[in-house]
CSV table of C-alpha atoms in Angstrom, one decimal:
chain,number,residue,atom,x,y,z
A,708,MET,CA,13.6,-8.7,34.1
A,709,ARG,CA,13.7,-6.1,31.3
A,710,VAL,CA,12.5,-7.4,28.0
A,711,LEU,CA,12.8,-5.5,24.7
A,712,TYR,CA,10.0,-6.4,22.3
A,713,LEU,CA,10.6,-5.7,18.6
A,714,HIS,CA,7.4,-5.5,16.6
A,715,MET,CA,7.4,-5.0,12.8
A,716,THR,CA,4.1,-3.4,11.8
A,717,GLY,CA,2.3,-0.3,12.9
A,718,THR,CA,-1.3,-1.4,12.4
A,719,PHE,CA,-2.8,-3.1,15.3
A,720,GLY,CA,-3.7,-6.6,14.1
A,721,GLY,CA,-3.3,-10.3,14.9
A,722,SER,CA,0.4,-10.4,15.8
A,723,SER,CA,0.3,-7.2,17.9
A,724,ARG,CA,-2.9,-8.3,19.7
A,725,SER,CA,-1.3,-11.6,20.4
A,726,LEU,CA,1.8,-10.0,21.8
A,727,TYR,CA,-0.3,-7.5,23.8
A,728,GLU,CA,-2.4,-10.4,25.3
A,729,ALA,CA,0.8,-12.4,26.2
A,730,VAL,CA,2.7,-9.6,27.9
A,731,ARG,CA,-0.4,-8.3,29.7
A,732,ALA,CA,-1.0,-11.7,31.3
A,733,LEU,CA,2.6,-12.2,32.5
A,734,PRO,CA,3.0,-12.4,36.3
A,735,GLU,CA,2.7,-8.9,37.8
A,736,GLY,CA,6.1,-7.3,38.6
A,737,GLU,CA,8.1,-10.0,36.8
A,738,VAL,CA,8.7,-8.3,33.5
A,739,GLU,CA,9.4,-4.7,32.5
A,740,PRO,CA,8.2,-4.5,28.9
A,741,LEU,CA,9.9,-2.1,26.5
A,742,PHE,CA,8.6,-1.8,22.9
A,743,VAL,CA,10.1,-0.7,19.6
A,744,ALA,CA,7.6,-0.5,16.7
A,745,PRO,CA,6.6,1.5,13.7
A,746,ARG,CA,4.2,4.4,14.2
A,747,GLY,CA,0.5,3.4,14.1
A,748,SER,CA,-2.4,2.1,16.1
A,749,VAL,CA,-0.2,-0.4,18.0
A,750,HIS,CA,1.1,2.5,20.1
A,751,GLU,CA,-2.2,2.9,22.0
A,752,PHE,CA,-2.1,-0.8,23.1
A,753,PHE,CA,1.6,-1.2,23.8
A,754,ALA,CA,1.7,2.0,25.8
A,755,ARG,CA,-0.8,0.6,28.2
A,756,ILE,CA,1.7,-2.0,29.4
A,757,GLY,CA,5.1,-0.5,28.8
A,758,GLU,CA,7.3,2.1,27.3
A,759,VAL,CA,7.2,2.5,23.5
A,760,ILE,CA,9.7,4.1,21.1
A,761,GLU,CA,8.3,4.6,17.6
A,762,THR,CA,9.8,5.0,14.1
A,763,TRP,CA,8.4,5.5,10.7
A,764,GLY,CA,9.4,2.0,9.5
A,765,VAL,CA,11.1,-1.2,10.5
A,766,SER,CA,13.0,-3.2,8.0
A,767,ARG,CA,12.0,-6.8,7.4
A,768,PHE,CA,13.1,-9.8,5.5
A,769,ASP,CA,10.2,-12.0,4.4
A,770,ASN,CA,10.9,-15.7,3.8
A,771,THR,CA,7.5,-17.0,4.7
A,772,ARG,CA,5.8,-19.6,2.6
A,773,TYR,CA,3.2,-17.2,1.2
A,774,SER,CA,5.0,-14.0,0.6
A,775,HIS,CA,8.7,-14.9,0.1
A,776,TYR,CA,10.5,-12.9,-2.6
A,777,ARG,CA,10.1,-14.0,-6.1
A,778,GLY,CA,9.3,-12.3,-9.4
A,779,LEU,CA,8.1,-8.7,-8.9
A,780,ARG,CA,8.0,-9.3,-5.2
A,781,TRP,CA,11.7,-8.6,-5.1
A,782,LEU,CA,10.7,-5.0,-5.5
A,783,VAL,CA,9.4,-5.1,-1.9
A,784,LEU,CA,13.1,-5.2,-0.8
A,785,LEU,CA,13.4,-1.6,-2.0
A,786,ARG,CA,11.0,-0.6,0.8
A,787,GLU,CA,13.0,-2.7,3.4
A,788,LEU,CA,16.2,-1.0,2.2
A,789,ALA,CA,14.6,2.4,2.7
A,790,PHE,CA,13.6,1.4,6.2
A,791,LEU,CA,17.2,0.4,7.2
A,792,PRO,CA,18.3,3.9,8.4
A,793,ALA,CA,15.2,4.3,10.5
A,794,THR,CA,15.6,0.8,11.9
A,795,PHE,CA,19.1,1.4,13.0
A,796,MET,CA,18.4,4.8,14.4
A,797,VAL,CA,15.4,3.7,16.5
A,798,LEU,CA,17.4,0.9,18.0
A,799,ARG,CA,20.2,3.3,18.8
A,800,ARG,CA,17.7,5.5,20.5
A,801,ALA,CA,16.3,2.5,22.4
A,802,HIS,CA,19.9,1.6,23.5
A,803,LYS,CA,20.6,5.2,24.6
A,804,ARG,CA,17.4,5.4,26.6
A,805,TRP,CA,17.2,2.0,28.2
A,806,LYS,CA,21.0,1.1,28.3
A,807,ASN,CA,20.6,-2.6,29.1
A,808,VAL,CA,17.9,-5.3,28.7
A,809,ASP,CA,17.9,-8.9,29.8
A,810,LEU,CA,16.1,-10.3,26.8
A,811,ILE,CA,15.2,-9.4,23.3
A,812,HIS,CA,11.9,-10.8,22.0
A,813,VAL,CA,11.4,-10.6,18.2
A,814,ASN,CA,7.7,-10.7,17.5
A,815,GLU,CA,8.0,-12.3,14.0
A,816,VAL,CA,10.6,-14.2,12.2
A,817,THR,CA,10.6,-11.6,9.4
A,818,GLY,CA,12.3,-9.2,11.9
A,819,VAL,CA,15.8,-10.4,10.9
A,820,VAL,CA,17.3,-7.0,10.6
A,821,PRO,CA,16.2,-5.4,13.9
A,822,TRP,CA,16.9,-8.8,15.6
A,823,LEU,CA,20.6,-8.8,14.5
A,824,ILE,CA,21.1,-5.0,15.2
A,825,ALA,CA,19.5,-5.2,18.6
A,826,ARG,CA,21.5,-8.3,19.5
A,827,ARG,CA,24.7,-6.5,18.7
A,828,LEU,CA,23.8,-3.3,20.5
A,829,PHE,CA,22.3,-4.8,23.7
A,830,LYS,CA,24.4,-8.0,23.8
A,831,ALA,CA,21.3,-9.8,25.2
A,832,PRO,CA,19.9,-13.2,24.4
A,833,VAL,CA,17.2,-13.3,21.7
A,834,VAL,CA,13.8,-15.1,21.6
A,835,VAL,CA,12.3,-15.3,18.1
A,836,HIS,CA,8.5,-15.7,17.9
A,837,VAL,CA,7.6,-17.4,14.6
A,838,ARG,CA,4.0,-16.5,13.7
A,839,SER,CA,3.9,-17.3,10.0
A,840,VAL,CA,4.4,-20.6,8.2
A,841,VAL,CA,7.9,-20.3,6.8
A,842,ARG,CA,9.4,-21.8,3.6
A,843,ASP,CA,10.8,-25.2,4.1
A,844,ASP,CA,12.5,-25.6,0.8
A,845,ALA,CA,15.8,-27.4,1.6
A,846,GLY,CA,17.3,-26.3,-1.7
A,847,SER,CA,16.9,-22.6,-1.0
A,848,ARG,CA,19.9,-20.7,0.2
A,849,ARG,CA,17.6,-18.2,1.9
A,850,VAL,CA,16.0,-21.0,3.9
A,851,ARG,CA,19.3,-22.4,4.9
A,852,TRP,CA,20.5,-19.0,6.0
A,853,LEU,CA,17.4,-18.3,8.1
A,854,ASN,CA,17.6,-21.7,9.7
A,855,THR,CA,21.3,-21.0,10.6
A,856,LEU,CA,20.3,-17.7,12.2
A,857,LEU,CA,17.5,-19.4,14.2
A,858,ARG,CA,20.0,-22.0,15.4
A,859,ASP,CA,23.0,-19.8,16.1
A,860,LYS,CA,21.7,-16.3,16.7
A,861,ALA,CA,18.6,-17.1,18.8
A,862,GLU,CA,18.6,-18.6,22.3
A,863,ALA,CA,15.0,-19.8,21.9
A,864,VAL,CA,12.4,-20.1,19.2
A,865,ILE,CA,8.6,-20.0,19.7
A,866,ALA,CA,6.0,-21.3,17.2
A,867,ILE,CA,2.4,-20.2,17.7
A,868,ASP,CA,1.0,-23.6,16.8
A,869,GLU,CA,1.8,-27.0,15.4
A,870,THR,CA,1.2,-25.8,11.8
A,871,VAL,CA,4.0,-23.2,12.1
A,872,ARG,CA,6.2,-25.6,14.1
A,873,GLY,CA,5.9,-28.1,11.2
A,874,SER,CA,7.4,-25.6,8.8
A,875,LEU,CA,10.5,-25.3,10.9
A,876,PRO,CA,13.4,-27.7,10.8
A,877,SER,CA,12.7,-30.9,12.8
A,878,GLY,CA,16.0,-30.7,14.5
A,879,LEU,CA,15.6,-27.1,15.7
A,880,PRO,CA,14.5,-26.8,19.4
A,881,VAL,CA,11.1,-25.1,19.3
A,882,ASP,CA,8.6,-24.3,22.0
A,883,VAL,CA,5.0,-24.3,20.9
A,884,ILE,CA,3.2,-21.6,22.9
A,885,HIS,CA,-0.3,-20.8,21.5
A,886,ASN,CA,-1.6,-17.3,21.2
A,887,SER,CA,-4.2,-16.2,23.8
A,888,PHE,CA,-7.5,-14.4,24.0
A,889,SER,CA,-8.9,-12.6,27.0
A,890,VAL,CA,-12.7,-12.9,26.7
A,891,PRO,CA,-14.1,-9.4,27.3
A,892,ALA,CA,-17.1,-8.9,29.7
A,893,ARG,CA,-20.3,-9.6,27.9
A,894,ASN,CA,-22.8,-6.8,28.4
A,895,GLY,CA,-25.7,-8.0,26.2
A,896,ALA,CA,-24.7,-5.6,23.4
A,897,ALA,CA,-24.9,-8.3,20.7
A,898,SER,CA,-28.5,-7.6,19.8
A,899,GLY,CA,-27.7,-3.9,19.4
A,900,PHE,CA,-24.9,-4.7,17.0
A,901,ALA,CA,-27.2,-7.0,15.0
A,902,ASP,CA,-29.9,-4.4,15.0
A,903,ARG,CA,-27.5,-1.7,13.8
A,904,LEU,CA,-26.6,-3.8,10.8
A,905,LYS,CA,-30.3,-4.7,10.3
A,906,LEU,CA,-29.5,-8.4,10.2
A,907,ARG,CA,-32.5,-10.5,9.3
A,908,ALA,CA,-34.0,-12.6,12.0
A,909,GLY,CA,-33.6,-16.3,11.1
A,910,SER,CA,-30.8,-15.9,8.6
A,911,PHE,CA,-27.6,-18.0,8.9
A,912,LYS,CA,-24.9,-15.5,9.7
A,913,VAL,CA,-21.4,-16.0,8.4
A,914,GLY,CA,-18.7,-13.8,10.0
A,915,PHE,CA,-15.4,-12.6,8.6
A,916,VAL,CA,-13.0,-10.7,10.9
A,917,GLY,CA,-9.9,-9.0,9.5
A,918,TYR,CA,-8.7,-6.3,7.2
A,919,MET,CA,-9.9,-6.2,3.6
A,920,LEU,CA,-6.8,-7.8,2.1
A,921,ARG,CA,-6.5,-10.1,-1.0
A,922,VAL,CA,-4.5,-12.6,1.1
A,923,LYS,CA,-7.3,-12.8,3.6
A,924,GLY,CA,-9.5,-14.4,1.0
A,925,ALA,CA,-11.9,-11.4,0.6
A,926,PHE,CA,-12.8,-12.2,-3.0
A,927,GLU,CA,-13.4,-15.9,-2.3
A,928,LEU,CA,-15.8,-14.8,0.5
A,929,ILE,CA,-17.7,-12.6,-2.0
A,930,GLU,CA,-17.9,-15.5,-4.5
A,931,ALA,CA,-19.2,-17.8,-1.8
A,932,ALA,CA,-21.9,-15.2,-1.0
A,933,ARG,CA,-22.9,-15.1,-4.6
A,934,LEU,CA,-23.1,-18.9,-4.8
A,935,THR,CA,-25.1,-19.3,-1.6
A,936,ARG,CA,-27.6,-16.8,-3.0
A,937,GLU,CA,-27.9,-18.7,-6.2
A,938,ARG,CA,-28.6,-21.9,-4.2
A,939,GLY,CA,-31.5,-20.1,-2.5
A,940,LEU,CA,-30.0,-20.2,1.0
A,941,ASP,CA,-30.9,-17.5,3.6
A,942,VAL,CA,-27.3,-16.6,4.4
A,943,GLU,CA,-25.9,-13.2,5.5
A,944,PHE,CA,-22.3,-12.2,5.7
A,945,VAL,CA,-20.9,-9.9,8.4
A,946,VAL,CA,-17.5,-8.4,7.5
A,947,VAL,CA,-15.8,-6.8,10.5
A,948,GLY,CA,-12.6,-4.9,9.7
A,949,GLY,CA,-11.4,-2.3,7.3
A,950,ASP,CA,-8.6,-1.3,4.9
A,951,VAL,CA,-5.1,-1.4,6.2
A,952,GLY,CA,-4.3,1.7,4.1
A,953,GLN,CA,-6.2,3.8,1.6
A,954,SER,CA,-7.2,1.3,-1.1
A,955,GLY,CA,-8.4,4.0,-3.5
A,956,THR,CA,-5.1,5.9,-3.7
A,957,LEU,CA,-2.9,5.9,-6.8
A,958,ARG,CA,-0.1,4.2,-4.9
A,959,SER,CA,-2.5,1.4,-3.8
A,960,ARG,CA,-3.9,0.9,-7.3
A,961,VAL,CA,-0.5,0.7,-8.9
A,962,LEU,CA,0.7,-1.9,-6.3
A,963,ASN,CA,-2.4,-3.9,-6.7
A,964,ARG,CA,-2.0,-3.9,-10.5
A,965,LEU,CA,1.5,-5.3,-10.0
A,966,LYS,CA,0.2,-7.9,-7.5
A,967,LEU,CA,2.3,-6.3,-4.8
A,968,GLY,CA,-0.5,-4.6,-2.9
A,969,GLN,CA,-3.1,-6.2,-0.6
A,970,ASP,CA,-5.4,-3.3,0.2
A,971,VAL,CA,-8.5,-4.2,-1.8
A,972,GLY,CA,-11.3,-2.5,0.1
A,973,ASN,CA,-12.6,-0.5,-2.9
A,974,GLU,CA,-12.4,-3.5,-5.2
A,975,VAL,CA,-14.3,-5.5,-2.7
A,976,ARG,CA,-17.1,-2.9,-2.5
A,977,ALA,CA,-17.2,-2.7,-6.3
A,978,LYS,CA,-17.5,-6.5,-6.6
A,979,ILE,CA,-20.3,-6.5,-4.0
A,980,ALA,CA,-22.2,-3.9,-6.0
A,981,GLU,CA,-21.5,-5.7,-9.3
A,982,TYR,CA,-23.1,-8.9,-7.9
A,983,GLY,CA,-25.9,-7.0,-6.2
A,984,LEU,CA,-25.0,-8.5,-2.8
A,985,GLU,CA,-25.6,-5.3,-0.7
A,986,ASP,CA,-28.5,-7.1,1.1
A,987,ARG,CA,-26.3,-10.1,1.7
A,988,ILE,CA,-23.0,-8.7,2.9
A,989,GLN,CA,-22.9,-6.2,5.7
A,990,MET,CA,-19.6,-4.2,5.9
A,991,ALA,CA,-19.5,-3.4,9.6
A,992,GLY,CA,-16.1,-1.7,9.6
A,993,PHE,CA,-13.8,-1.9,12.6
A,994,THR,CA,-15.1,-2.3,16.1
A,995,PRO,CA,-13.1,-2.6,19.3
A,996,ASP,CA,-15.9,-4.6,21.0
A,997,ILE,CA,-15.2,-8.0,19.5
A,998,ALA,CA,-17.6,-9.8,21.8
A,999,GLN,CA,-20.7,-8.4,20.2
A,1000,VAL,CA,-19.3,-9.4,16.8
A,1001,TYR,CA,-18.9,-13.0,17.6
A,1002,ASP,CA,-22.2,-13.1,19.5
A,1003,CYS,CA,-24.1,-12.5,16.3
A,1004,MET,CA,-22.3,-15.2,14.2
A,1005,ASP,CA,-23.3,-18.7,13.5
A,1006,VAL,CA,-20.0,-19.6,11.8
A,1007,LEU,CA,-16.7,-17.8,11.2
A,1008,CYS,CA,-15.0,-17.9,7.8
A,1009,PHE,CA,-11.2,-17.7,7.6
A,1010,PRO,CA,-10.5,-18.2,3.8
A,1011,SER,CA,-7.0,-16.8,3.8
A,1012,HIS,CA,-4.3,-17.8,1.3
A,1013,TYR,CA,-1.8,-18.6,4.0
A,1014,ASP,CA,-2.9,-22.3,4.3
A,1015,ALA,CA,-2.8,-21.8,8.0
A,1016,PRO,CA,-5.2,-21.1,10.9
A,1017,GLY,CA,-5.5,-17.5,12.1
A,1018,ARG,CA,-6.3,-15.8,15.4
A,1019,PRO,CA,-10.1,-15.2,14.7
A,1020,ILE,CA,-10.6,-19.0,14.8
A,1021,PHE,CA,-9.9,-19.4,18.5
A,1022,GLU,CA,-11.4,-16.0,19.3
A,1023,ALA,CA,-14.7,-17.1,17.8
A,1024,ALA,CA,-14.4,-20.5,19.6
A,1025,PHE,CA,-14.5,-18.8,23.0
A,1026,PHE,CA,-18.0,-17.7,22.0
A,1027,LYS,CA,-18.9,-21.2,20.8
A,1028,VAL,CA,-18.7,-20.2,17.2
A,1029,PRO,CA,-17.2,-22.9,14.8
A,1030,SER,CA,-15.0,-22.0,11.9
A,1031,ILE,CA,-14.6,-22.7,8.2
A,1032,VAL,CA,-10.9,-22.5,7.5
A,1033,ALA,CA,-8.9,-22.5,4.3
A,1034,VAL,CA,-6.2,-25.0,5.3
A,1035,GLN,CA,-5.3,-28.3,3.6
A,1036,ALA,CA,-3.8,-30.2,6.6
A,1037,PRO,CA,-5.3,-28.8,9.8
A,1038,LYS,CA,-3.5,-29.7,13.1
A,1039,PRO,CA,-5.6,-30.8,16.0
A,1040,ASP,CA,-4.4,-28.1,18.3
A,1041,THR,CA,-6.2,-25.4,16.2
A,1042,LEU,CA,-8.9,-27.1,14.1
A,1043,VAL,CA,-10.4,-30.7,14.1
A,1044,HIS,CA,-12.1,-31.1,10.8
A,1045,GLY,CA,-15.7,-32.1,11.2
A,1046,VAL,CA,-15.5,-31.6,15.0
A,1047,THR,CA,-14.6,-28.0,15.8
A,1048,GLY,CA,-15.2,-26.7,12.2
A,1049,LEU,CA,-14.5,-27.5,8.6
A,1050,ALA,CA,-11.3,-27.3,6.5
A,1051,VAL,CA,-11.5,-26.3,2.8
A,1052,PRO,CA,-8.8,-25.8,0.2
A,1053,PRO,CA,-7.3,-22.3,0.0
A,1054,ARG,CA,-8.5,-20.1,-2.9
A,1055,ASP,CA,-11.5,-22.3,-3.6
A,1056,ALA,CA,-14.7,-20.3,-3.4
A,1057,VAL,CA,-16.9,-23.3,-4.4
A,1058,ALA,CA,-15.6,-25.4,-1.6
A,1059,LEU,CA,-16.1,-22.5,0.8
A,1060,ALA,CA,-19.7,-22.1,-0.4
A,1061,ASP,CA,-20.3,-25.9,0.0
A,1062,ALA,CA,-19.0,-25.8,3.6
A,1063,ILE,CA,-21.3,-22.8,4.4
A,1064,ALA,CA,-24.3,-24.5,2.8
A,1065,SER,CA,-23.6,-27.7,4.8
A,1066,LEU,CA,-23.9,-25.8,8.1
A,1067,ALA,CA,-26.6,-23.4,7.0
A,1068,THR,CA,-28.8,-26.4,6.3
A,1069,ASP,CA,-27.8,-28.3,9.5
A,1070,ARG,CA,-27.7,-25.7,12.3
A,1071,GLY,CA,-27.7,-28.4,15.0
A,1072,ARG,CA,-24.4,-29.6,13.6
A,1073,ALA,CA,-23.0,-26.1,13.6
A,1074,ALA,CA,-24.0,-25.7,17.3
A,1075,GLN,CA,-22.3,-29.0,18.2
A,1076,MET,CA,-19.1,-27.9,16.4
A,1077,GLY,CA,-19.2,-24.6,18.3
A,1078,ALA,CA,-19.4,-26.4,21.6
A,1079,ALA,CA,-16.4,-28.5,20.6
A,1080,ALA,CA,-14.5,-25.5,19.4
A,1081,TYR,CA,-15.0,-23.8,22.8
A,1082,ASP,CA,-13.5,-26.8,24.6
A,1083,LEU,CA,-10.5,-26.7,22.4
A,1084,ALA,CA,-10.1,-23.0,22.9
A,1085,VAL,CA,-10.2,-23.4,26.7
A,1086,SER,CA,-7.5,-26.1,26.5
A,1087,ASN,CA,-5.1,-24.2,24.3
A,1088,PHE,CA,-5.7,-20.5,24.3
A,1089,GLN,CA,-6.1,-19.3,27.9
A,1090,PRO,CA,-3.9,-16.2,28.5
A,1091,GLU,CA,-2.7,-17.1,32.0
A,1092,ARG,CA,-1.6,-20.6,31.1
A,1093,ASN,CA,0.3,-19.5,27.9
A,1094,SER,CA,1.9,-16.6,29.6
A,1095,MET,CA,3.2,-18.9,32.3
A,1096,LYS,CA,4.8,-21.0,29.6
A,1097,LEU,CA,6.4,-17.8,28.1
A,1098,MET,CA,7.6,-16.8,31.5
A,1099,ALA,CA,9.2,-20.2,32.1
A,1100,LEU,CA,10.9,-19.9,28.7
A,1101,TYR,CA,12.3,-16.5,29.6
A,1102,ARG,CA,13.7,-17.9,32.9
A,1103,ARG,CA,15.2,-20.9,31.2
A,1104,VAL,CA,17.0,-18.7,28.6
A,1105,LEU,CA,18.4,-16.4,31.3
A,1106,ALA,CA,19.5,-19.4,33.5
A,1107,ARG,CA,21.3,-20.9,30.5
A,1108,THR,CA,22.9,-17.6,29.5
A,1109,GLY,CA,23.7,-16.3,33.0
A,1110,GLY,CA,21.5,-13.1,32.5
A,1111,GLY,CA,18.6,-11.6,34.3
A,1112,GLN,CA,18.1,-9.7,37.5
């Protein structure tokens, strides 16, 4: 079957890695993947497994719980309106080149515009992958409109975990298919990575994996580092990732001042210098060899503002690394508080520091949590198992709609 995958961001990150892992693990010869995406680092990965058509931007409509439009955030719609011509033209190009597809797979619920355009052009059934916690305000017309689209204009809806599923209407048919992680071959490079960063032997090492974004909890992490130092704890922080854009540009500074931007790499480095934490926080930058990153961690921190678990949690778990996660009501398919890791309130640097301190002073407990996290990861996040679930969903949709080859 031919599947058209619509991806909304050009930077290779969590959602694109998850899609790449899922498609790569599908049964060989069963799916011909075709990708439409913005220009960026995603091209290198998607091109390994299928054809890719790029454009300079894809229009989105964001009604997720964290970043839905309100106040000055309505200005973001200007960008989405500017992307409309490019979105329409790239889908016209895709239709001209590929003619027909059996399925359209939208890789995030924010892709409403390309979803509806592609559905009209290709006249194919649509699968919508919901990766973010969506607004569930019953009084919102936007919420009701999006729920109507999911019910009437999508033949299947996928949630990445029970947290996301809980934000969708209870009466909406939803398949929960977890993201996956293919554990790379381990070549003993972890000690080299630690040596390159000059990590201290014997220190408790706290990891952070992701781009330097405000929403990822970058500043809460720095505050936690300051607090653990004040408490006299031998804790080091390893930050793996970089800026999504150029955080020092005029455009980025203006957007950040308006609270519309998220690229805060320069601000993060300035705060580290202000607190004198250069010997405590190691900025490792981006590395494609994620195995050596997790191998040198004692615990992973995921202090995001989304109030939801993220991909690094189960990636770390495959290396028996537990997580401290900013989530108020963790679901047992991703985090069991006190067993596979610790849950703390979002945007609470003191609670984050307390959780780090509790494990730094009881490393045996941290190791036990890491072993339990590994068992959970093996149960829920194996690529082959989850891709078979995705394949079964594709077949079910095509059997119901009479499509496919």
